[in-house]
Amino acid sequence: EDQVTQSPEALRLQEGESSSLNCSYTVSGLRGLFWYRQDPGKGPEFLFTLYSAGEEKEKERLKATLTKKESFLHITAPKPEDSATYLCAVQAGGNYQLIWGAGTKLIIKP
Amino acid sequence: GAGVSQTPSNKVTEKGKYVELRCDPISGHTALYWYRQSLGQGPEFLIYFQGTGAADDSGLPNDRFFAVRPEGSVSTLKIQRTERGDSAVYLCASSLLSGGPYEQYFGPGTRLTVT
């Protein structure tokens, strides 16, 4: 069964304290892995798509990487406005739907 | 440009009633998806439209749930005989092309509460 697991469930950091969020997946035939950010009361906001192992993408303080089993979202020198839930999702096989993890709630304290 | 919009933003209904949730995708996006999200969980796939037709409705939990997209743009998710377990945030997303993997852009969601 295709599965996506995110860890940790919650992460509290001080402003400027870099860290990483993990997304592990077990799917047949990965076609793409997506990272989204979700603020309370809003829909998920697209961040990155990764297609193959070894690929990396960056946006401001965020960098996403992909291996054959997991993806990391690295946050460098975070600011309070980076506080949100970060969701990972995969598209695999012949399916069009996304399979989602439960998310990591990130809190950045000033 | 305008993003995905959903109406209403909140809906409170009594158990057993019928509800309709509307999604207006980004103009020109051919693919449209419905998800529902419970507190502390990731979105759960319900149905995917490619143009006017439902290409994959395998996520609809039972026959009380139905969705349409008659002109290939706006979509309506319909829930009959609502149950308290249907309470969740219903999210709509659209993407420029079908198939993929293409990023999906989400609306703000409709929070449904069944009392």
PDB file of C-alpha atoms in Angstrom:
ATOM      1  CA  GLU A   1       0.000   0.000   0.000  1.00  0.00           C
ATOM      2  CA  ASP A   2       1.283   3.459  -0.939  1.00  0.00           C
ATOM      3  CA  GLN A   3       2.135   5.455   2.157  1.00  0.00           C
ATOM      4  CA  VAL A   4       3.619   8.818   3.118  1.00  0.00           C
ATOM      5  CA  THR A   5       4.916   9.507   6.640  1.00  0.00           C
ATOM      6  CA  GLN A   6       6.122  12.872   7.905  1.00  0.00           C
ATOM      7  CA  SER A   7       8.265  13.551  10.947  1.00  0.00           C
ATOM      8  CA  PRO A   8       8.346  15.122  13.386  1.00  0.00           C
ATOM      9  CA  GLU A   9       4.655  15.871  13.974  1.00  0.00           C
ATOM     10  CA  ALA A  10       5.619  19.242  15.453  1.00  0.00           C
ATOM     11  CA  LEU A  11       8.828  21.225  15.648  1.00  0.00           C
ATOM     12  CA  ARG A  12       9.540  24.317  17.709  1.00  0.00           C
ATOM     13  CA  LEU A  13      12.601  26.379  16.795  1.00  0.00           C
ATOM     14  CA  GLN A  14      14.062  29.685  17.781  1.00  0.00           C
ATOM     15  CA  GLU A  15      14.300  32.299  15.069  1.00  0.00           C
ATOM     16  CA  GLY A  16      17.488  31.650  13.106  1.00  0.00           C
ATOM     17  CA  GLU A  17      17.782  28.013  14.217  1.00  0.00           C
ATOM     18  CA  SER A  18      18.067  25.865  11.082  1.00  0.00           C
ATOM     19  CA  SER A  19      16.530  22.385  10.879  1.00  0.00           C
ATOM     20  CA  SER A  20      15.002  19.787   8.545  1.00  0.00           C
ATOM     21  CA  LEU A  21      11.615  18.147   8.105  1.00  0.00           C
ATOM     22  CA  ASN A  22      11.351  14.581   6.843  1.00  0.00           C
ATOM     23  CA  CYS A  23       8.939  12.930   4.422  1.00  0.00           C
ATOM     24  CA  SER A  24       9.327   9.170   3.964  1.00  0.00           C
ATOM     25  CA  TYR A  25       7.398   7.383   1.261  1.00  0.00           C
ATOM     26  CA  THR A  26       6.715   3.853   0.098  1.00  0.00           C
ATOM     27  CA  VAL A  27       5.058   3.915  -3.307  1.00  0.00           C
ATOM     28  CA  SER A  28       5.228   2.004  -6.548  1.00  0.00           C
ATOM     29  CA  GLY A  29       6.585   4.133  -9.339  1.00  0.00           C
ATOM     30  CA  LEU A  30       7.058   7.630  -7.961  1.00  0.00           C
ATOM     31  CA  ARG A  31       6.103  10.250 -10.525  1.00  0.00           C
ATOM     32  CA  GLY A  32       6.492  13.327  -8.361  1.00  0.00           C
ATOM     33  CA  LEU A  33       6.837  14.483  -4.760  1.00  0.00           C
ATOM     34  CA  PHE A  34       5.262  17.753  -3.717  1.00  0.00           C
ATOM     35  CA  TRP A  35       5.804  20.064  -0.756  1.00  0.00           C
ATOM     36  CA  TYR A  36       3.068  22.421   0.361  1.00  0.00           C
ATOM     37  CA  ARG A  37       2.730  24.961   3.137  1.00  0.00           C
ATOM     38  CA  GLN A  38      -0.597  25.371   4.940  1.00  0.00           C
ATOM     39  CA  ASP A  39      -1.501  28.258   7.220  1.00  0.00           C
ATOM     40  CA  PRO A  40      -4.414  27.927   9.680  1.00  0.00           C
ATOM     41  CA  GLY A  41      -7.787  28.280   7.972  1.00  0.00           C
ATOM     42  CA  LYS A  42      -6.298  28.265   4.481  1.00  0.00           C
ATOM     43  CA  GLY A  43      -5.740  25.771   1.712  1.00  0.00           C
ATOM     44  CA  PRO A  44      -2.307  24.277   1.017  1.00  0.00           C
ATOM     45  CA  GLU A  45       0.079  26.555  -0.870  1.00  0.00           C
ATOM     46  CA  PHE A  46       2.377  24.936  -3.434  1.00  0.00           C
ATOM     47  CA  LEU A  47       6.121  25.123  -2.737  1.00  0.00           C
ATOM     48  CA  PHE A  48       8.073  22.527  -4.765  1.00  0.00           C
ATOM     49  CA  THR A  49       7.832  19.514  -7.050  1.00  0.00           C
ATOM     50  CA  LEU A  50      10.657  16.963  -7.124  1.00  0.00           C
ATOM     51  CA  TYR A  51      10.699  14.282  -9.805  1.00  0.00           C
ATOM     52  CA  SER A  52      13.750  12.068  -9.303  1.00  0.00           C
ATOM     53  CA  ALA A  53      16.317  11.069  -6.692  1.00  0.00           C
ATOM     54  CA  GLY A  54      19.127  13.560  -6.361  1.00  0.00           C
ATOM     55  CA  GLU A  55      17.021  16.533  -7.375  1.00  0.00           C
ATOM     56  CA  GLU A  56      17.093  19.684  -5.229  1.00  0.00           C
ATOM     57  CA  LYS A  57      15.040  22.886  -5.337  1.00  0.00           C
ATOM     58  CA  GLU A  58      15.330  26.113  -3.363  1.00  0.00           C
ATOM     59  CA  LYS A  59      13.083  29.021  -2.547  1.00  0.00           C
ATOM     60  CA  GLU A  60      14.193  31.726  -0.138  1.00  0.00           C
ATOM     61  CA  ARG A  61      15.009  29.965   3.167  1.00  0.00           C
ATOM     62  CA  LEU A  62      13.653  26.587   2.007  1.00  0.00           C
ATOM     63  CA  LYS A  63      15.469  23.797   0.206  1.00  0.00           C
ATOM     64  CA  ALA A  64      13.894  20.490  -0.761  1.00  0.00           C
ATOM     65  CA  THR A  65      15.858  17.331  -1.560  1.00  0.00           C
ATOM     66  CA  LEU A  66      14.811  13.875  -2.724  1.00  0.00           C
ATOM     67  CA  THR A  67      16.228  10.353  -2.378  1.00  0.00           C
ATOM     68  CA  LYS A  68      14.688   7.040  -3.399  1.00  0.00           C
ATOM     69  CA  LYS A  69      13.001   6.675  -0.004  1.00  0.00           C
ATOM     70  CA  GLU A  70      12.533  10.136   1.455  1.00  0.00           C
ATOM     71  CA  SER A  71      12.541  13.868   0.992  1.00  0.00           C
ATOM     72  CA  PHE A  72      13.840  16.558   3.288  1.00  0.00           C
ATOM     73  CA  LEU A  73      12.706  20.145   3.591  1.00  0.00           C
ATOM     74  CA  HIS A  74      15.610  22.135   4.990  1.00  0.00           C
ATOM     75  CA  ILE A  75      14.843  25.467   6.608  1.00  0.00           C
ATOM     76  CA  THR A  76      17.776  27.834   6.968  1.00  0.00           C
ATOM     77  CA  ALA A  77      17.691  30.678   9.505  1.00  0.00           C
ATOM     78  CA  PRO A  78      13.898  30.585   9.808  1.00  0.00           C
ATOM     79  CA  LYS A  79      11.767  33.583  10.699  1.00  0.00           C
ATOM     80  CA  PRO A  80       8.463  33.651  12.629  1.00  0.00           C
ATOM     81  CA  GLU A  81       6.580  34.043   9.344  1.00  0.00           C
ATOM     82  CA  ASP A  82       7.803  30.575   8.336  1.00  0.00           C
ATOM     83  CA  SER A  83       5.529  29.135  11.022  1.00  0.00           C
ATOM     84  CA  ALA A  84       2.976  26.871   9.323  1.00  0.00           C
ATOM     85  CA  THR A  85       2.164  23.228   8.700  1.00  0.00           C
ATOM     86  CA  TYR A  86       4.302  21.728   5.954  1.00  0.00           C
ATOM     87  CA  LEU A  87       2.692  18.945   3.961  1.00  0.00           C
ATOM     88  CA  CYS A  88       4.303  16.386   1.696  1.00  0.00           C
ATOM     89  CA  ALA A  89       2.430  14.503  -1.035  1.00  0.00           C
ATOM     90  CA  VAL A  90       3.333  12.001  -3.741  1.00  0.00           C
ATOM     91  CA  GLN A  91       1.880  11.029  -7.085  1.00  0.00           C
ATOM     92  CA  ALA A  92       2.687   7.467  -8.085  1.00  0.00           C
ATOM     93  CA  GLY A  93       1.961   4.811 -10.662  1.00  0.00           C
ATOM     94  CA  GLY A  94      -0.973   5.472 -12.935  1.00  0.00           C
ATOM     95  CA  ASN A  95      -2.856   7.480 -10.348  1.00  0.00           C
ATOM     96  CA  TYR A  96      -3.686  11.150 -10.684  1.00  0.00           C
ATOM     97  CA  GLN A  97      -4.513  11.646  -7.028  1.00  0.00           C
ATOM     98  CA  LEU A  98      -1.975  12.820  -4.468  1.00  0.00           C
ATOM     99  CA  ILE A  99      -1.228  10.720  -1.399  1.00  0.00           C
ATOM    100  CA  TRP A 100      -0.563  12.994   1.559  1.00  0.00           C
ATOM    101  CA  GLY A 101       1.354  12.858   4.788  1.00  0.00           C
ATOM    102  CA  ALA A 102      -0.186  14.250   7.970  1.00  0.00           C
ATOM    103  CA  GLY A 103       2.161  17.237   7.993  1.00  0.00           C
ATOM    104  CA  THR A 104       4.726  18.795  10.301  1.00  0.00           C
ATOM    105  CA  LYS A 105       3.600  21.788  12.331  1.00  0.00           C
ATOM    106  CA  LEU A 106       6.516  24.219  12.469  1.00  0.00           C
ATOM    107  CA  ILE A 107       6.602  26.981  15.076  1.00  0.00           C
ATOM    108  CA  ILE A 108       9.336  29.607  14.933  1.00  0.00           C
ATOM    109  CA  LYS A 109       9.663  31.646  18.106  1.00  0.00           C
ATOM    110  CA  PRO A 110      11.089  35.193  17.894  1.00  0.00           C
TER     111      PRO A 110
ATOM    112  CA  GLY B   1      -4.633  36.362 -11.434  1.00  0.00           C
ATOM    113  CA  ALA B   2      -7.544  34.958  -9.482  1.00  0.00           C
ATOM    114  CA  GLY B   3      -6.926  31.746  -7.608  1.00  0.00           C
ATOM    115  CA  VAL B   4      -9.282  28.898  -6.816  1.00  0.00           C
ATOM    116  CA  SER B   5     -12.366  30.093  -4.990  1.00  0.00           C
ATOM    117  CA  GLN B   6     -14.787  28.071  -2.884  1.00  0.00           C
ATOM    118  CA  THR B   7     -18.184  28.929  -1.495  1.00  0.00           C
ATOM    119  CA  PRO B   8     -19.449  29.006   1.115  1.00  0.00           C
ATOM    120  CA  SER B   9     -16.435  29.380   3.393  1.00  0.00           C
ATOM    121  CA  ASN B  10     -18.421  27.885   6.250  1.00  0.00           C
ATOM    122  CA  LYS B  11     -21.517  25.720   6.264  1.00  0.00           C
ATOM    123  CA  VAL B  12     -23.392  24.474   9.316  1.00  0.00           C
ATOM    124  CA  THR B  13     -26.149  21.981   8.661  1.00  0.00           C
ATOM    125  CA  GLU B  14     -28.261  19.538  10.584  1.00  0.00           C
ATOM    126  CA  LYS B  15     -27.799  15.796  10.360  1.00  0.00           C
ATOM    127  CA  GLY B  16     -29.816  14.396   7.475  1.00  0.00           C
ATOM    128  CA  LYS B  17     -29.838  17.572   5.390  1.00  0.00           C
ATOM    129  CA  TYR B  18     -28.500  18.029   1.849  1.00  0.00           C
ATOM    130  CA  VAL B  19     -25.581  20.369   1.113  1.00  0.00           C
ATOM    131  CA  GLU B  20     -23.830  21.694  -1.977  1.00  0.00           C
ATOM    132  CA  LEU B  21     -20.280  23.005  -1.987  1.00  0.00           C
ATOM    133  CA  ARG B  22     -19.023  25.032  -4.939  1.00  0.00           C
ATOM    134  CA  CYS B  23     -15.564  25.324  -6.470  1.00  0.00           C
ATOM    135  CA  ASP B  24     -14.456  27.833  -9.102  1.00  0.00           C
ATOM    136  CA  PRO B  25     -11.035  26.779 -10.458  1.00  0.00           C
ATOM    137  CA  ILE B  26      -8.310  28.909 -11.964  1.00  0.00           C
ATOM    138  CA  SER B  27      -9.354  29.954 -15.457  1.00  0.00           C
ATOM    139  CA  GLY B  28      -8.001  27.578 -18.096  1.00  0.00           C
ATOM    140  CA  HIS B  29      -7.208  24.755 -15.695  1.00  0.00           C
ATOM    141  CA  THR B  30      -8.530  21.514 -17.137  1.00  0.00           C
ATOM    142  CA  ALA B  31      -8.115  19.286 -14.096  1.00  0.00           C
ATOM    143  CA  LEU B  32     -10.091  19.718 -10.874  1.00  0.00           C
ATOM    144  CA  TYR B  33      -9.804  17.777  -7.628  1.00  0.00           C
ATOM    145  CA  TRP B  34     -11.851  17.529  -4.451  1.00  0.00           C
ATOM    146  CA  TYR B  35     -10.270  16.580  -1.132  1.00  0.00           C
ATOM    147  CA  ARG B  36     -11.427  16.634   2.447  1.00  0.00           C
ATOM    148  CA  GLN B  37      -9.235  17.351   5.413  1.00  0.00           C
ATOM    149  CA  SER B  38      -9.800  16.544   9.058  1.00  0.00           C
ATOM    150  CA  LEU B  39      -7.995  18.353  11.847  1.00  0.00           C
ATOM    151  CA  GLY B  40      -4.351  17.357  12.087  1.00  0.00           C
ATOM    152  CA  GLN B  41      -4.431  15.263   8.927  1.00  0.00           C
ATOM    153  CA  GLY B  42      -3.362  15.698   5.353  1.00  0.00           C
ATOM    154  CA  PRO B  43      -6.001  16.061   2.632  1.00  0.00           C
ATOM    155  CA  GLU B  44      -7.869  12.912   1.626  1.00  0.00           C
ATOM    156  CA  PHE B  45      -8.629  12.479  -2.090  1.00  0.00           C
ATOM    157  CA  LEU B  46     -12.291  12.331  -3.094  1.00  0.00           C
ATOM    158  CA  ILE B  47     -12.662  12.802  -6.860  1.00  0.00           C
ATOM    159  CA  TYR B  48     -10.791  14.068  -9.922  1.00  0.00           C
ATOM    160  CA  PHE B  49     -12.274  15.682 -13.039  1.00  0.00           C
ATOM    161  CA  GLN B  50     -10.597  15.859 -16.405  1.00  0.00           C
ATOM    162  CA  GLY B  51     -12.705  18.394 -18.245  1.00  0.00           C
ATOM    163  CA  THR B  52     -16.371  17.597 -17.656  1.00  0.00           C
ATOM    164  CA  GLY B  53     -15.994  13.947 -16.755  1.00  0.00           C
ATOM    165  CA  ALA B  54     -15.032  12.323 -13.484  1.00  0.00           C
ATOM    166  CA  ALA B  55     -11.808  10.498 -14.325  1.00  0.00           C
ATOM    167  CA  ASP B  56     -11.402   8.991 -10.865  1.00  0.00           C
ATOM    168  CA  ASP B  57     -14.078   8.947  -8.152  1.00  0.00           C
ATOM    169  CA  SER B  58     -12.503   6.180  -6.103  1.00  0.00           C
ATOM    170  CA  GLY B  59     -12.149   8.395  -3.043  1.00  0.00           C
ATOM    171  CA  LEU B  60     -15.846   9.146  -2.600  1.00  0.00           C
ATOM    172  CA  PRO B  61     -16.708   7.412   0.686  1.00  0.00           C
ATOM    173  CA  ASN B  62     -20.213   6.254  -0.283  1.00  0.00           C
ATOM    174  CA  ASP B  63     -23.138   7.005  -2.575  1.00  0.00           C
ATOM    175  CA  ARG B  64     -24.241   9.972  -0.486  1.00  0.00           C
ATOM    176  CA  PHE B  65     -21.416  11.926  -2.102  1.00  0.00           C
ATOM    177  CA  PHE B  66     -21.621  13.106  -5.688  1.00  0.00           C
ATOM    178  CA  ALA B  67     -19.835  15.767  -7.718  1.00  0.00           C
ATOM    179  CA  VAL B  68     -20.433  17.391 -11.091  1.00  0.00           C
ATOM    180  CA  ARG B  69     -18.584  19.696 -13.438  1.00  0.00           C
ATOM    181  CA  PRO B  70     -21.085  20.207 -16.289  1.00  0.00           C
ATOM    182  CA  GLU B  71     -19.211  22.800 -18.347  1.00  0.00           C
ATOM    183  CA  GLY B  72     -15.659  21.855 -17.488  1.00  0.00           C
ATOM    184  CA  SER B  73     -15.136  24.791 -15.161  1.00  0.00           C
ATOM    185  CA  VAL B  74     -17.139  25.234 -11.938  1.00  0.00           C
ATOM    186  CA  SER B  75     -17.704  22.091  -9.904  1.00  0.00           C
ATOM    187  CA  THR B  76     -20.235  21.275  -7.204  1.00  0.00           C
ATOM    188  CA  LEU B  77     -19.779  18.634  -4.521  1.00  0.00           C
ATOM    189  CA  LYS B  78     -23.116  17.360  -3.288  1.00  0.00           C
ATOM    190  CA  ILE B  79     -23.679  15.489  -0.033  1.00  0.00           C
ATOM    191  CA  GLN B  80     -27.021  13.878   0.715  1.00  0.00           C
ATOM    192  CA  ARG B  81     -28.336  12.865   4.142  1.00  0.00           C
ATOM    193  CA  THR B  82     -25.372  14.420   5.911  1.00  0.00           C
ATOM    194  CA  GLU B  83     -23.884  12.668   8.922  1.00  0.00           C
ATOM    195  CA  ARG B  84     -21.801  14.073  11.777  1.00  0.00           C
ATOM    196  CA  GLY B  85     -18.819  12.155  10.406  1.00  0.00           C
ATOM    197  CA  ASP B  86     -18.967  14.277   7.256  1.00  0.00           C
ATOM    198  CA  SER B  87     -17.760  17.291   9.247  1.00  0.00           C
ATOM    199  CA  ALA B  88     -14.428  18.386   7.795  1.00  0.00           C
ATOM    200  CA  VAL B  89     -12.838  21.011   5.580  1.00  0.00           C
ATOM    201  CA  TYR B  90     -13.570  20.302   1.936  1.00  0.00           C
ATOM    202  CA  LEU B  91     -10.780  21.489  -0.349  1.00  0.00           C
ATOM    203  CA  CYS B  92     -10.861  22.000  -4.080  1.00  0.00           C
ATOM    204  CA  ALA B  93      -7.745  22.181  -6.261  1.00  0.00           C
ATOM    205  CA  SER B  94      -7.078  22.695  -9.943  1.00  0.00           C
ATOM    206  CA  SER B  95      -4.133  22.118 -12.233  1.00  0.00           C
ATOM    207  CA  LEU B  96      -3.331  23.402 -15.691  1.00  0.00           C
ATOM    208  CA  LEU B  97      -3.080  19.987 -17.283  1.00  0.00           C
ATOM    209  CA  SER B  98      -4.325  16.510 -16.586  1.00  0.00           C
ATOM    210  CA  GLY B  99      -2.180  13.485 -15.842  1.00  0.00           C
ATOM    211  CA  GLY B 100       0.894  14.867 -14.272  1.00  0.00           C
ATOM    212  CA  PRO B 101       2.698  15.196 -12.111  1.00  0.00           C
ATOM    213  CA  TYR B 102       1.493  18.786 -12.206  1.00  0.00           C
ATOM    214  CA  GLU B 103       1.233  21.012  -9.190  1.00  0.00           C
ATOM    215  CA  GLN B 104      -2.258  21.502  -7.863  1.00  0.00           C
ATOM    216  CA  TYR B 105      -3.437  24.890  -6.638  1.00  0.00           C
ATOM    217  CA  PHE B 106      -5.857  24.878  -3.752  1.00  0.00           C
ATOM    218  CA  GLY B 107      -8.768  27.025  -2.702  1.00  0.00           C
ATOM    219  CA  PRO B 108      -9.314  28.142   0.885  1.00  0.00           C
ATOM    220  CA  GLY B 109     -11.757  25.335   1.588  1.00  0.00           C
ATOM    221  CA  THR B 110     -15.296  25.035   2.897  1.00  0.00           C
ATOM    222  CA  ARG B 111     -15.587  24.123   6.567  1.00  0.00           C
ATOM    223  CA  LEU B 112     -18.618  21.836   6.886  1.00  0.00           C
ATOM    224  CA  THR B 113     -20.093  21.228  10.323  1.00  0.00           C
ATOM    225  CA  VAL B 114     -22.911  18.722  10.704  1.00  0.00           C
ATOM    226  CA  THR B 115     -24.783  19.075  14.003  1.00  0.00           C
TER     227      THR B 115
END
